[in-house]
Coordinates of C-alpha atoms in Angstrom, one line a residue:
X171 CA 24.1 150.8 17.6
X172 CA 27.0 151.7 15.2
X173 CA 30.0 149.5 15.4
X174 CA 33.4 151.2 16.8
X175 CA 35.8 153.2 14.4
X176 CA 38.9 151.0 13.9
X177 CA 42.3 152.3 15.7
X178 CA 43.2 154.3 12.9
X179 CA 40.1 156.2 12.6
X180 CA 39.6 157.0 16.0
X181 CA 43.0 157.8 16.3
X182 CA 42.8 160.8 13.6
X183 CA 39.6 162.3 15.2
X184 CA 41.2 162.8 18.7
X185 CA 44.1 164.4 16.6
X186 CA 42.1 166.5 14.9
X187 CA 39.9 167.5 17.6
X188 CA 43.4 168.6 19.6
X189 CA 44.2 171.5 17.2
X190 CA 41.0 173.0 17.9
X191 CA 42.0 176.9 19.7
X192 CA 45.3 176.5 18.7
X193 CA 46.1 178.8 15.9
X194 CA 47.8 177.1 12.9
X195 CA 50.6 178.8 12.7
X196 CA 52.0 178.8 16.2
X197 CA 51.4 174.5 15.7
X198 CA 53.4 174.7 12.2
X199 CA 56.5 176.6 14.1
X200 CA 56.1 174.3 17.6
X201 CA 56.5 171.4 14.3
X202 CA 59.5 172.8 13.0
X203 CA 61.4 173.7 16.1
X204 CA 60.2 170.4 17.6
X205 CA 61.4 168.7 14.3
X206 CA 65.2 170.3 14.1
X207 CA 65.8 169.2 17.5
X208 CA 64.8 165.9 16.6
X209 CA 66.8 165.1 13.9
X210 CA 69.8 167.0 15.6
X211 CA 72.9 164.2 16.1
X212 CA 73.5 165.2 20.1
X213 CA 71.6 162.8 22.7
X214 CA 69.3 164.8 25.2
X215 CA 69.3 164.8 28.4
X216 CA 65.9 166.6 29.1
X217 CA 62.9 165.9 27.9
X218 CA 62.1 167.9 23.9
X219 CA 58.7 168.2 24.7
X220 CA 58.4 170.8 27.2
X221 CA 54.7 171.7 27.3
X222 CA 50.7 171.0 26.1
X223 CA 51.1 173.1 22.9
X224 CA 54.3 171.6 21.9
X225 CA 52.9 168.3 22.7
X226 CA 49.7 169.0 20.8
X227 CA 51.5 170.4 17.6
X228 CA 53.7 167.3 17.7
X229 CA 51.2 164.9 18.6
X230 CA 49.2 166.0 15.6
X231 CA 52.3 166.1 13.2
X232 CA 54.3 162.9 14.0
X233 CA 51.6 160.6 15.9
X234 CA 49.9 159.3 13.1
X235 CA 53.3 158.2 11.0
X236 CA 54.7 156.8 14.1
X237 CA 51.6 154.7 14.2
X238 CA 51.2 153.5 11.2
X239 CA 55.1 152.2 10.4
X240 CA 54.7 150.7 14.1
X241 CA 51.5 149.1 12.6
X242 CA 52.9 148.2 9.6
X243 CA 56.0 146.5 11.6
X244 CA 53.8 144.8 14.6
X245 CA 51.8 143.1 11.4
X246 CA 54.9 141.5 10.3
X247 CA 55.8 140.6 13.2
X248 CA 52.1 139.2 14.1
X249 CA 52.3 136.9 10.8
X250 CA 55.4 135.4 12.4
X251 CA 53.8 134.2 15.6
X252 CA 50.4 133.0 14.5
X253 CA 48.2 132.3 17.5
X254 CA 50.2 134.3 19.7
X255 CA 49.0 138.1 21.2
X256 CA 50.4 139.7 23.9
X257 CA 48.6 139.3 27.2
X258 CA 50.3 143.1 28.4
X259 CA 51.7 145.0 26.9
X260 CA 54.8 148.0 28.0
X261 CA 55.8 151.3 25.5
X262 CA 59.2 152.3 26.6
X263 CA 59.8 155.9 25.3
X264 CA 56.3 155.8 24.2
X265 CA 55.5 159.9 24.6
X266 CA 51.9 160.1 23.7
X267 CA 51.3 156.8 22.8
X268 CA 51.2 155.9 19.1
X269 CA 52.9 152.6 19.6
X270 CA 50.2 151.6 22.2
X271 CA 47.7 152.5 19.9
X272 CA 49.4 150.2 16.6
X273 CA 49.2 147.0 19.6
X274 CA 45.4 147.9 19.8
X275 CA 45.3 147.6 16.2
X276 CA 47.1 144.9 15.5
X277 CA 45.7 142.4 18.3
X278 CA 42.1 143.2 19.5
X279 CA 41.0 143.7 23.5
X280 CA 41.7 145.3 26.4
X281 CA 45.0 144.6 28.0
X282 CA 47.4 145.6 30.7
X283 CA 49.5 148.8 29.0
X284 CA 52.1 150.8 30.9
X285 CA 53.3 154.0 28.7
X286 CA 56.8 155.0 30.4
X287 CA 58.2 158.7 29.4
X288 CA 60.3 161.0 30.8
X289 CA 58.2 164.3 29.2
X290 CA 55.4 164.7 31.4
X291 CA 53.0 166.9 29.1
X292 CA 53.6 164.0 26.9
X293 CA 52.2 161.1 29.0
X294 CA 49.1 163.8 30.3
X295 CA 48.2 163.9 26.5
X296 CA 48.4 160.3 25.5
X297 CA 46.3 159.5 28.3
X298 CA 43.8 162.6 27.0
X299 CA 43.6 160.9 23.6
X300 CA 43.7 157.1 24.7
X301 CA 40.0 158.0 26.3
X302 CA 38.4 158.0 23.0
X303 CA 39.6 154.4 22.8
X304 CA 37.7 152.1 25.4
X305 CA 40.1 149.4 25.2
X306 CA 43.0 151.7 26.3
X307 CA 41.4 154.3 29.1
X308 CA 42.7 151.6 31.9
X309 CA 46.1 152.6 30.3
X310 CA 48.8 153.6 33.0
X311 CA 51.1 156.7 32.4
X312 CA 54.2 157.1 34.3
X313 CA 56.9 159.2 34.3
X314 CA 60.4 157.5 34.1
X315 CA 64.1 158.2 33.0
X316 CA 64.5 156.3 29.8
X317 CA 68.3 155.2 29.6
X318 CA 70.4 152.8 31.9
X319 CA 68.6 152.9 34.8
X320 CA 65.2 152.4 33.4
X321 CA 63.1 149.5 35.0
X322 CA 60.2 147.5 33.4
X323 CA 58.3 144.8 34.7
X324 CA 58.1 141.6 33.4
X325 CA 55.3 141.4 30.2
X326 CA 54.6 139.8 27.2
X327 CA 55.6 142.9 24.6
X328 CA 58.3 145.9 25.2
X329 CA 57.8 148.2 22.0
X330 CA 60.9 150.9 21.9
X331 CA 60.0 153.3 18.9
X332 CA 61.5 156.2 17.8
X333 CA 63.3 156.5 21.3
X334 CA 67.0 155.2 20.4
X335 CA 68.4 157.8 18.5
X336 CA 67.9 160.3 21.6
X337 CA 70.1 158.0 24.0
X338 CA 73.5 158.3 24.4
X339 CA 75.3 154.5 23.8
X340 CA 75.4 153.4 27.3
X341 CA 71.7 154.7 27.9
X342 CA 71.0 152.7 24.7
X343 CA 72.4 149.6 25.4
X344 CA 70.6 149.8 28.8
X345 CA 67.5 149.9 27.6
X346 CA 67.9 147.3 25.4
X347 CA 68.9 144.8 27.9
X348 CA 66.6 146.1 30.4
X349 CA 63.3 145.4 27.5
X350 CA 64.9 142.1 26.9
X351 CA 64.7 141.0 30.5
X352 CA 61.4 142.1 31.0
X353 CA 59.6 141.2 28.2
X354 CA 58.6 137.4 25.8
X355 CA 58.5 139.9 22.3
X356 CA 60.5 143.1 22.1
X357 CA 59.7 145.3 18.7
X358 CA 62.1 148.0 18.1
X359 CA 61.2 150.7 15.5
X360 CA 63.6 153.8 14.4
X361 CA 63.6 155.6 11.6
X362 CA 64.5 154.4 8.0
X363 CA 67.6 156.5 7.7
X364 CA 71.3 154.6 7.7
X365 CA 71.8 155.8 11.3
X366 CA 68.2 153.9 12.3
X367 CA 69.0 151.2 10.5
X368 CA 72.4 151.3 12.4
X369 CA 70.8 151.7 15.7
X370 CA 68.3 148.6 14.9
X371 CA 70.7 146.2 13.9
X372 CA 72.9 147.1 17.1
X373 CA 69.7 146.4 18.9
X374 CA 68.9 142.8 17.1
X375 CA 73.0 141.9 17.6
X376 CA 72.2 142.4 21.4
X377 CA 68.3 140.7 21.6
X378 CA 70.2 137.6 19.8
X379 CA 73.0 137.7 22.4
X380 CA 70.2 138.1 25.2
X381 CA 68.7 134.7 23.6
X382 CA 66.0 136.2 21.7
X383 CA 65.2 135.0 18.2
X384 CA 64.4 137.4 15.1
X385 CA 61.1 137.0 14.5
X386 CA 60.6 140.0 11.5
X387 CA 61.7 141.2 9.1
X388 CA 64.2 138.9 8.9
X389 CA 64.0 135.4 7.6
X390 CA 67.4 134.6 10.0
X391 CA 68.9 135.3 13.3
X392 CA 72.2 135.2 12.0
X393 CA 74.2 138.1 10.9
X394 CA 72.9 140.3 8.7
X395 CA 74.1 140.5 4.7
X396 CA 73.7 144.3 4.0
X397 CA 77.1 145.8 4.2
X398 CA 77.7 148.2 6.2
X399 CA 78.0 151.7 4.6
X400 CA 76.8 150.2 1.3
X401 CA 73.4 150.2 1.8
X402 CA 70.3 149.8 4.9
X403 CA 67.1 147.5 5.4
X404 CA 64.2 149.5 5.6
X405 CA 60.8 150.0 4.5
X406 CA 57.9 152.6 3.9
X407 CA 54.5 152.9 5.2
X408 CA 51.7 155.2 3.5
X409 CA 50.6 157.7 6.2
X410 CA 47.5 160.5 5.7
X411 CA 48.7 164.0 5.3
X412 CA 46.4 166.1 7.7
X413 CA 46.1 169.8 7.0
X414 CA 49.1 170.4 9.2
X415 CA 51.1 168.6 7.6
X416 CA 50.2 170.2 3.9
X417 CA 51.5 173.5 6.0
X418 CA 54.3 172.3 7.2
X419 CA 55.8 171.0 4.4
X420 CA 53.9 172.0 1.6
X421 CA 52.4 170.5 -1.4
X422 CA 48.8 169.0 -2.0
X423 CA 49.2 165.7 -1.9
X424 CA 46.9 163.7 0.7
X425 CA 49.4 161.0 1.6
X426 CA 53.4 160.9 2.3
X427 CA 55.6 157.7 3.1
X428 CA 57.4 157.3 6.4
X429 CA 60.5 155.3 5.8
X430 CA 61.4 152.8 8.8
X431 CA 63.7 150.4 10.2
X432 CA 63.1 147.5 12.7
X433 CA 63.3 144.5 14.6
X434 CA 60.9 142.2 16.3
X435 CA 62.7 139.5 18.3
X436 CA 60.8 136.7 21.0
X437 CA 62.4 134.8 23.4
X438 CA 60.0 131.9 22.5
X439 CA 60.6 130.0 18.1
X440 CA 58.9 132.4 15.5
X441 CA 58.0 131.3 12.4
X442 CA 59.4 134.1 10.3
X443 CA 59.3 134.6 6.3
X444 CA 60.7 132.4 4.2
X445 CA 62.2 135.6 2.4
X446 CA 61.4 139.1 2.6
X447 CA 60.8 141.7 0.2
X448 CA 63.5 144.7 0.5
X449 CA 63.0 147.2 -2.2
X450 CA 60.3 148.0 -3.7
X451 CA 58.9 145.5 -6.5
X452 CA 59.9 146.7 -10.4
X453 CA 56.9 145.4 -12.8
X454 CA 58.1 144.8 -16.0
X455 CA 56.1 143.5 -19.0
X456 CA 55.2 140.1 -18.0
X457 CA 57.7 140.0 -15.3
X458 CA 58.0 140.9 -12.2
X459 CA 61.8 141.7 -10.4
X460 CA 61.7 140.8 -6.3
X461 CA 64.9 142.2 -4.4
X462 CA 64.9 139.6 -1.6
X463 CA 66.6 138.8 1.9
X464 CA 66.6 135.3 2.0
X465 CA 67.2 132.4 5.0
X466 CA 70.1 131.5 3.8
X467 CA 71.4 134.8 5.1
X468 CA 72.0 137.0 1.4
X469 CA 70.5 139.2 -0.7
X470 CA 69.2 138.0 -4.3
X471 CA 67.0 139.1 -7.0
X472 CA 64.2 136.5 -7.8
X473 CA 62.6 137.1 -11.3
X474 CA 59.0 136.3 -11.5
X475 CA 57.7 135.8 -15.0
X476 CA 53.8 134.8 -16.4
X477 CA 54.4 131.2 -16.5
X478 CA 54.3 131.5 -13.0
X479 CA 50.8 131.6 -13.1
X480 CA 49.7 132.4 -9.5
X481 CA 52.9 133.6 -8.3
X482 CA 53.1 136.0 -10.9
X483 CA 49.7 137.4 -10.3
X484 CA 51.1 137.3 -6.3
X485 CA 54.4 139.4 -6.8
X486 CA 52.3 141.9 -9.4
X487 CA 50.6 143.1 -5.9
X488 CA 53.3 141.8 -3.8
X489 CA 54.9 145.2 -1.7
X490 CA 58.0 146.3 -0.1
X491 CA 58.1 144.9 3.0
X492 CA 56.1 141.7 2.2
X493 CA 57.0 138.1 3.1
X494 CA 57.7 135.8 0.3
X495 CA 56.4 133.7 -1.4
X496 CA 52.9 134.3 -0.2
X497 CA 51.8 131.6 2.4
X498 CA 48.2 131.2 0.1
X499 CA 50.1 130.6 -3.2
X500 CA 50.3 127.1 -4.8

């Protein structure tokens, strides 16, 4: 009997399999219309998805990053609680599901998952591609308002991702509060643009007030040391380009990186990094340069050179994002 295909795997097939009928080009335009209206600076106040095929082009398009920087943040976060996995799970905002799908990957088994959306062609299709997952088809989809009257039940993980930017500040600060009630962990991913990074740390300031402690990426819950206007945390995660995306946006190559921002907070003590790695690591000859936020709440380059020995070898595959120093180096 062949062993299961992880998340990721899985994941791509139903994607792929969903374009099937639906001529390329129409999905490409759906993407870019779809796309516009995303990145547009006005709050919604109706669902973007309207229907399957915009759903389906989008799904195929955006799905796969969303997944893998939610991955890529619920990892981090993971490290930080050792021993812990959420026992349910609910995805505020969560459209067709991607977030629901990086929880699957990151802590194996079936568990109670709500999906909440306010697009209904949305929830319909995440609960079409969660069947080629056995540990999601018990999944619930439900149609629900996401801003400040949004109601969650009490579980062990609230993910919000990708959802912030398209709430007005009231609506946004509602649901904040309203995941923070309900939930042990809340993980909050937006995009890695100075306005996500904005929205994020607005969200940490108010999981800190709510008694929640920072569990990822920072090595703190106090303020944080990035300047406002001067600069933003966040961090990149290597996605697969699918032939849809090639049209899209052109080009050949088989990969692009989605930038993102986040936060992962838990009402119970994490045990977050002792520093973390915020720009990408420069390898020089025989050193290596670390741009790090530390725990004593600043920013500092550490310089790791060949008398290092381990550590050297360490930071010469350390990678944005990373905790440091390793926990297996000496």
């Amino acid at each position: 009997m062949n062993a299961p295909l992880p998340p990721a795997d899985t994941l791509r097939t139903a994607l792929a399999g969903l374009l099937d009928g639906l001529p390329p080009k129409a999905a490409a335009q759906a993407v870019e219309r779809l796309i516009a209206n995303y990145r547009g600076t006005t709050p919604t106040h109706a669902p973007i998805l309207r229907d399957r095929s915009d759903v389906v082009a989008y799904a195929a398009y955006r799905m796969p990053a969303t997944f893998e920087a939610v991955r890529a943040a619920l990892e981090e976060f993971a490290d930080a609680v050792p021993g812990w996995a959420p026992g349910s799970h609910v995805d505020v905002g969560g459209g067709t599901g991607a977030a629901t799908w990086a929880v699957n990957a990151t802590w194996e088994g079936a568990r109670p998952v709500t999906v909440l959306d306010w697009a209904e062609p949305a929830l319909a299709l995440g609960s079409e591609i969660a069947a080629a997952n056995p540990e999601l088809k018990s999944a619930q989809w439900r149609r629900s308002r996401i801003g400040a009257t949004l109601t969650v039940e009490s579980t062990d993980l609230v993910t919000v991702s990708y959802v912030l930017g398209e709430l007005t500040d009231d609506d946004r600060a509602g649901v904040v509060a309203t995941a923070a009630a309900a939930a042990q962990a809340v993980v909050i991913v937006e995009p890695g643009t100075p306005d996500g990074y904005a929205r994020v740390i607005e969200a940490r300031d108010r999981l800190i007030d709510a008694g929640f402690h920072v569990a990822a990426p920072c090595p703190h819950s106090a303020a944080c040391p990035i300047v406002p206007g001067e600069d933003w945390c966040h961090f990149s995660a290597r996605v697969a380009r699918s032939s849809l995306h090639r049209q899209v946006k052109g080009g050949s190559l088989p990969y692009e990186d989605e930038k993102f921002s986040y936060v992962a907070a838990t009402r119970f003590t994490p045990d977050p990094a002792a520093s973390r790695i915020v720009r990408k690591p420069q390898i020089r000859k025989g050193q290596v340069l670390l741009d790090l936020c530390g725990p004593d709440e600043s920013l500092h380059r550490e310089t790791v050179t060949k008398r290092h020995g381990p550590l050297y070898r360490a930071a010469r595959d350390a990678e944005w994002g990373d905790a440091w120093p390793p926990a297996d180096t000496p």
